[in-house]
PDB file of C-alpha atoms and ligand atoms in Angstrom:
ATOM      1  CA  MET A  90      21.707 -31.492  -9.526  1.00 85.00           C
ATOM      2  CA  SER A  91      24.720 -30.454  -7.533  1.00 90.00           C
ATOM      3  CA  ASP A  92      25.014 -32.054  -4.083  1.00 92.00           C
ATOM      4  CA  ASP A  93      25.379 -28.544  -2.761  1.00 96.00           C
ATOM      5  CA  PHE A  94      21.636 -28.168  -3.153  1.00 96.00           C
ATOM      6  CA  SER A  95      20.456 -31.462  -1.711  1.00 96.00           C
ATOM      7  CA  ASP A  96      19.295 -29.846   1.534  1.00 97.00           C
ATOM      8  CA  ILE A  97      17.299 -27.306  -0.450  1.00 97.00           C
ATOM      9  CA  ALA A  98      15.679 -29.983  -2.596  1.00 97.00           C
ATOM     10  CA  GLU A  99      14.731 -31.925   0.510  1.00 97.00           C
ATOM     11  CA  SER A 100      13.152 -28.870   2.079  1.00 97.00           C
ATOM     12  CA  ASN A 101      11.198 -28.230  -1.085  1.00 98.00           C
ATOM     13  CA  THR A 102       9.785 -31.724  -0.991  1.00 97.00           C
ATOM     14  CA  ASP A 103       8.371 -30.954   2.440  1.00 96.00           C
ATOM     15  CA  TYR A 104       7.035 -27.645   1.183  1.00 97.00           C
ATOM     16  CA  VAL A 105       5.258 -29.275  -1.733  1.00 98.00           C
ATOM     17  CA  ALA A 106       3.687 -31.816   0.611  1.00 97.00           C
ATOM     18  CA  ALA A 107       1.906 -29.019   2.466  1.00 96.00           C
ATOM     19  CA  PHE A 108       1.812 -26.428  -0.309  1.00 96.00           C
ATOM     20  CA  PRO A 109      -0.488 -23.554   0.654  1.00 91.00           C
ATOM     21  CA  GLY A 110      -0.521 -21.648  -2.636  1.00 93.00           C
ATOM     22  CA  LYS A 111      -2.548 -23.667  -5.116  1.00 93.00           C
ATOM     23  CA  ASP A 112      -5.225 -21.102  -5.942  1.00 96.00           C
ATOM     24  CA  VAL A 113      -3.419 -17.908  -4.964  1.00 97.00           C
ATOM     25  CA  PRO A 114      -3.839 -15.258  -7.691  1.00 97.00           C
ATOM     26  CA  GLY A 115      -0.797 -13.682  -9.335  1.00 96.00           C
ATOM     27  CA  LEU A 116      -1.903 -10.136  -8.579  1.00 98.00           C
ATOM     28  CA  PRO A 117      -0.929  -9.004  -5.073  1.00 98.00           C
ATOM     29  CA  ALA A 118      -3.928  -8.935  -2.741  1.00 98.00           C
ATOM     30  CA  LYS A 119      -2.490  -6.015  -0.750  1.00 98.00           C
ATOM     31  CA  LYS A 120      -1.440  -4.121  -3.896  1.00 98.00           C
ATOM     32  CA  MET A 121       2.022  -3.961  -2.362  1.00 98.00           C
ATOM     33  CA  LEU A 122       5.438  -3.944  -3.924  1.00 98.00           C
ATOM     34  CA  LEU A 123       8.489  -4.019  -1.704  1.00 98.00           C
ATOM     35  CA  LEU A 124      11.999  -3.138  -2.787  1.00 98.00           C
ATOM     36  CA  THR A 125      14.487  -4.258  -0.186  1.00 98.00           C
ATOM     37  CA  CYS A 126      17.991  -5.574   0.334  1.00 98.00           C
ATOM     38  CA  MET A 127      19.108  -9.147  -0.274  1.00 98.00           C
ATOM     39  CA  ASP A 128      20.176  -9.320   3.380  1.00 98.00           C
ATOM     40  CA  CYS A 129      19.472 -12.713   4.971  1.00 98.00           C
ATOM     41  CA  ARG A 130      18.140 -11.121   8.143  1.00 98.00           C
ATOM     42  CA  ILE A 131      15.065  -9.754   6.427  1.00 98.00           C
ATOM     43  CA  LEU A 132      12.044 -12.024   5.972  1.00 98.00           C
ATOM     44  CA  PRO A 133       9.888  -9.531   4.082  1.00 98.00           C
ATOM     45  CA  HIS A 134       6.484 -11.168   4.363  1.00 98.00           C
ATOM     46  CA  GLN A 135       6.837 -11.925   8.049  1.00 98.00           C
ATOM     47  CA  ALA A 136       8.177  -8.461   8.838  1.00 98.00           C
ATOM     48  CA  LEU A 137       5.286  -6.715   7.113  1.00 98.00           C
ATOM     49  CA  GLY A 138       2.452  -9.063   8.010  1.00 98.00           C
ATOM     50  CA  MET A 139       2.038 -10.302   4.454  1.00 98.00           C
ATOM     51  CA  GLU A 140       0.778 -13.703   3.378  1.00 97.00           C
ATOM     52  CA  LEU A 141       1.447 -15.649   0.235  1.00 97.00           C
ATOM     53  CA  GLY A 142      -0.041 -13.678  -2.642  1.00 97.00           C
ATOM     54  CA  ASP A 143      -0.120 -10.339  -0.817  1.00 98.00           C
ATOM     55  CA  MET A 144       2.871  -8.522  -2.290  1.00 98.00           C
ATOM     56  CA  LYS A 145       5.577  -8.493  -4.919  1.00 98.00           C
ATOM     57  CA  VAL A 146       9.172  -8.309  -3.721  1.00 98.00           C
ATOM     58  CA  LEU A 147      12.193  -6.958  -5.546  1.00 98.00           C
ATOM     59  CA  ARG A 148      15.557  -7.394  -3.883  1.00 98.00           C
ATOM     60  CA  ASN A 149      19.094  -6.367  -4.604  1.00 97.00           C
ATOM     61  CA  GLY A 150      22.197  -5.315  -2.756  1.00 97.00           C
ATOM     62  CA  GLY A 151      21.101  -2.450  -0.530  1.00 97.00           C
ATOM     63  CA  GLY A 152      17.467  -2.277  -1.641  1.00 98.00           C
ATOM     64  CA  GLN A 153      18.457   0.365  -4.129  1.00 97.00           C
ATOM     65  CA  LEU A 154      16.596   1.904  -6.978  1.00 98.00           C
ATOM     66  CA  ASN A 155      18.402   1.611 -10.292  1.00 96.00           C
ATOM     67  CA  SER A 156      17.133   1.802 -13.845  1.00 96.00           C
ATOM     68  CA  ALA A 157      16.387  -1.929 -14.133  1.00 97.00           C
ATOM     69  CA  ILE A 158      14.522  -1.991 -10.828  1.00 98.00           C
ATOM     70  CA  GLU A 159      12.668   1.188 -11.759  1.00 98.00           C
ATOM     71  CA  SER A 160      11.511  -0.447 -15.000  1.00 98.00           C
ATOM     72  CA  ASP A 161      10.240  -3.453 -13.061  1.00 98.00           C
ATOM     73  CA  ILE A 162       8.345  -1.156 -10.723  1.00 98.00           C
ATOM     74  CA  VAL A 163       6.681   0.651 -13.620  1.00 98.00           C
ATOM     75  CA  VAL A 164       5.631  -2.682 -15.101  1.00 98.00           C
ATOM     76  CA  ALA A 165       4.385  -3.891 -11.713  1.00 98.00           C
ATOM     77  CA  ASN A 166       2.401  -0.695 -11.261  1.00 98.00           C
ATOM     78  CA  HIS A 167       0.542  -1.038 -14.538  1.00 98.00           C
ATOM     79  CA  ILE A 168       0.372  -4.754 -15.142  1.00 98.00           C
ATOM     80  CA  LEU A 169       0.509  -6.269 -11.677  1.00 97.00           C
ATOM     81  CA  ASP A 170      -1.698  -3.944  -9.628  1.00 97.00           C
ATOM     82  CA  CYS A 171       1.097  -2.668  -7.406  1.00 98.00           C
ATOM     83  CA  ASP A 172      -0.106   0.722  -6.180  1.00 98.00           C
ATOM     84  CA  ARG A 173       1.780   0.843  -2.883  1.00 98.00           C
ATOM     85  CA  ILE A 174       5.536   0.846  -3.178  1.00 98.00           C
ATOM     86  CA  LEU A 175       7.774   0.539  -0.158  1.00 98.00           C
ATOM     87  CA  ILE A 176      11.522   1.000  -0.417  1.00 98.00           C
ATOM     88  CA  MET A 177      13.062  -0.542   2.671  1.00 98.00           C
ATOM     89  CA  GLN A 178      16.720  -0.321   3.530  1.00 98.00           C
ATOM     90  CA  HIS A 179      18.043  -1.726   6.788  1.00 98.00           C
ATOM     91  CA  THR A 180      20.529  -1.236   9.596  1.00 98.00           C
ATOM     92  CA  GLN A 181      23.936  -2.928   9.417  1.00 97.00           C
ATOM     93  CA  CYS A 182      23.686  -3.165   5.633  1.00 97.00           C
ATOM     94  CA  GLY A 183      26.775  -4.720   4.081  1.00 95.00           C
ATOM     95  CA  VAL A 184      26.274  -2.781   0.854  1.00 93.00           C
ATOM     96  CA  ALA A 185      26.207   0.479   2.776  1.00 92.00           C
ATOM     97  CA  ALA A 186      29.296  -0.529   4.746  1.00 94.00           C
ATOM     98  CA  ALA A 187      31.195  -1.573   1.635  1.00 94.00           C
ATOM     99  CA  THR A 188      33.354   0.710  -0.451  1.00 95.00           C
ATOM    100  CA  LEU A 189      33.891   0.394  -4.156  1.00 95.00           C
ATOM    101  CA  GLU A 190      37.579  -0.079  -3.490  1.00 95.00           C
ATOM    102  CA  GLY A 191      36.928  -2.814  -0.951  1.00 96.00           C
ATOM    103  CA  VAL A 192      34.688  -4.711  -3.358  1.00 96.00           C
ATOM    104  CA  ARG A 193      37.238  -4.446  -6.130  1.00 97.00           C
ATOM    105  CA  ASP A 194      40.025  -5.584  -3.819  1.00 97.00           C
ATOM    106  CA  ALA A 195      37.982  -8.614  -2.744  1.00 97.00           C
ATOM    107  CA  ILE A 196      37.342  -9.604  -6.350  1.00 97.00           C
ATOM    108  CA  GLN A 197      40.969  -9.159  -7.235  1.00 96.00           C
ATOM    109  CA  SER A 198      42.147 -11.230  -4.296  1.00 97.00           C
ATOM    110  CA  ASN A 199      39.538 -13.984  -4.820  1.00 98.00           C
ATOM    111  CA  THR A 200      39.918 -14.333  -8.563  1.00 98.00           C
ATOM    112  CA  GLY A 201      43.122 -12.605  -9.595  1.00 97.00           C
ATOM    113  CA  VAL A 202      41.066 -10.625 -12.082  1.00 97.00           C
ATOM    114  CA  ASP A 203      41.580  -6.889 -12.390  1.00 97.00           C
ATOM    115  CA  ALA A 204      38.256  -5.452 -11.195  1.00 96.00           C
ATOM    116  CA  SER A 205      39.173  -1.776 -11.447  1.00 95.00           C
ATOM    117  CA  GLN A 206      36.478  -1.231 -14.069  1.00 96.00           C
ATOM    118  CA  PHE A 207      33.792  -3.022 -12.072  1.00 96.00           C
ATOM    119  CA  THR A 208      31.315  -0.453 -10.795  1.00 94.00           C
ATOM    120  CA  PRO A 209      28.621  -1.947  -8.577  1.00 93.00           C
ATOM    121  CA  SER A 210      26.470   0.522  -6.698  1.00 92.00           C
ATOM    122  CA  VAL A 211      27.517   0.814  -3.074  1.00 93.00           C
ATOM    123  CA  ILE A 212      25.725   3.219  -0.746  1.00 95.00           C
ATOM    124  CA  ASP A 213      27.586   6.185   0.715  1.00 93.00           C
ATOM    125  CA  ASN A 214      24.807   7.592   2.846  1.00 96.00           C
ATOM    126  CA  GLN A 215      21.808   5.367   3.459  1.00 96.00           C
ATOM    127  CA  MET A 216      19.258   8.002   4.423  1.00 96.00           C
ATOM    128  CA  GLU A 217      20.302  10.251   1.580  1.00 97.00           C
ATOM    129  CA  LYS A 218      20.060   7.404  -0.915  1.00 97.00           C
ATOM    130  CA  LEU A 219      16.720   6.254   0.481  1.00 98.00           C
ATOM    131  CA  THR A 220      15.094   9.684   0.327  1.00 97.00           C
ATOM    132  CA  ARG A 221      16.541  10.231  -3.132  1.00 98.00           C
ATOM    133  CA  ASP A 222      15.138   6.907  -4.376  1.00 98.00           C
ATOM    134  CA  VAL A 223      11.703   7.678  -2.924  1.00 98.00           C
ATOM    135  CA  LYS A 224      11.743  11.078  -4.600  1.00 98.00           C
ATOM    136  CA  THR A 225      12.876   9.608  -7.911  1.00 98.00           C
ATOM    137  CA  LEU A 226       9.995   7.156  -7.939  1.00 98.00           C
ATOM    138  CA  ARG A 227       7.448   9.773  -6.895  1.00 97.00           C
ATOM    139  CA  ASN A 228       8.594  11.901  -9.807  1.00 97.00           C
ATOM    140  CA  ASN A 229       8.477   9.096 -12.349  1.00 98.00           C
ATOM    141  CA  PRO A 230       5.811  10.212 -14.842  1.00 98.00           C
ATOM    142  CA  LEU A 231       5.298   6.626 -16.031  1.00 98.00           C
ATOM    143  CA  LEU A 232       3.736   5.606 -12.729  1.00 98.00           C
ATOM    144  CA  LYS A 233      -0.007   5.952 -12.157  1.00 98.00           C
ATOM    145  CA  SER A 234      -0.992   9.178 -10.417  1.00 96.00           C
ATOM    146  CA  ASN A 235      -2.483   7.322  -7.434  1.00 96.00           C
ATOM    147  CA  VAL A 236       0.687   5.377  -6.640  1.00 98.00           C
ATOM    148  CA  VAL A 237       1.973   5.782  -3.090  1.00 98.00           C
ATOM    149  CA  VAL A 238       5.727   5.589  -2.542  1.00 98.00           C
ATOM    150  CA  GLN A 239       7.148   5.284   0.962  1.00 98.00           C
ATOM    151  CA  GLY A 240      10.636   4.828   2.355  1.00 98.00           C
ATOM    152  CA  ALA A 241      11.499   2.817   5.444  1.00 98.00           C
ATOM    153  CA  MET A 242      14.408   1.540   7.493  1.00 98.00           C
ATOM    154  CA  TYR A 243      14.352  -1.973   8.945  1.00 98.00           C
ATOM    155  CA  ASP A 244      16.190  -2.663  12.172  1.00 98.00           C
ATOM    156  CA  VAL A 245      17.822  -6.104  11.946  1.00 98.00           C
ATOM    157  CA  GLU A 246      18.203  -6.196  15.743  1.00 98.00           C
ATOM    158  CA  THR A 247      14.548  -5.626  16.601  1.00 98.00           C
ATOM    159  CA  GLY A 248      12.562  -6.232  13.429  1.00 98.00           C
ATOM    160  CA  LYS A 249      11.106  -2.741  13.678  1.00 98.00           C
ATOM    161  CA  VAL A 250      10.249  -0.916  10.470  1.00 98.00           C
ATOM    162  CA  ASP A 251      10.679   2.834  10.754  1.00 98.00           C
ATOM    163  CA  PHE A 252       8.735   4.647   8.082  1.00 98.00           C
ATOM    164  CA  ILE A 253      10.596   7.794   7.144  1.00 95.00           C
ATOM    165  CA  ASP A 254       9.115  11.242   6.748  1.00 88.00           C
ATOM    166  CA  GLU A 255      10.953  13.252   4.262  1.00 68.00           C
TER     167      GLU A 255
HETATM  168 ZN1  LIG M 418      21.716  -4.781   3.006  1.00 88.30          ZN
END
């Protein structure tokens, strides 16, 4: 193992010593699935009052729906009992602040590689993207008819989750 991970390994040893999850089932007790950003200021379970075993969490840059994430959600809906789906973006999101050009420039300057063909999804307008993603999921015919899809915005300064009405 790389020395870069020695602190992590040490922390895990402590976690194992007091491991609370031995008999926790793999299906989420609260039937929840959360899609949110990879941002380090979001502790999803704490923010939403969830315990170990209560919800599934999908994360990516921006908490954005894309075809891979949408496939996971469909699977989670049918196979993993996830009937409540929350898409939660957040304030001060780096992915929403970034531009495609800025990302490409950073790659170029860090690696020397031409990144002009690299097309990660950055967010132009958070609320527009969030409402669009919620709508897309609600209209996905592969999801069960009783699925509930909700959008929300998390405030990294206060921890408040604002559920959006669209
Ligand atoms: Zn973010």
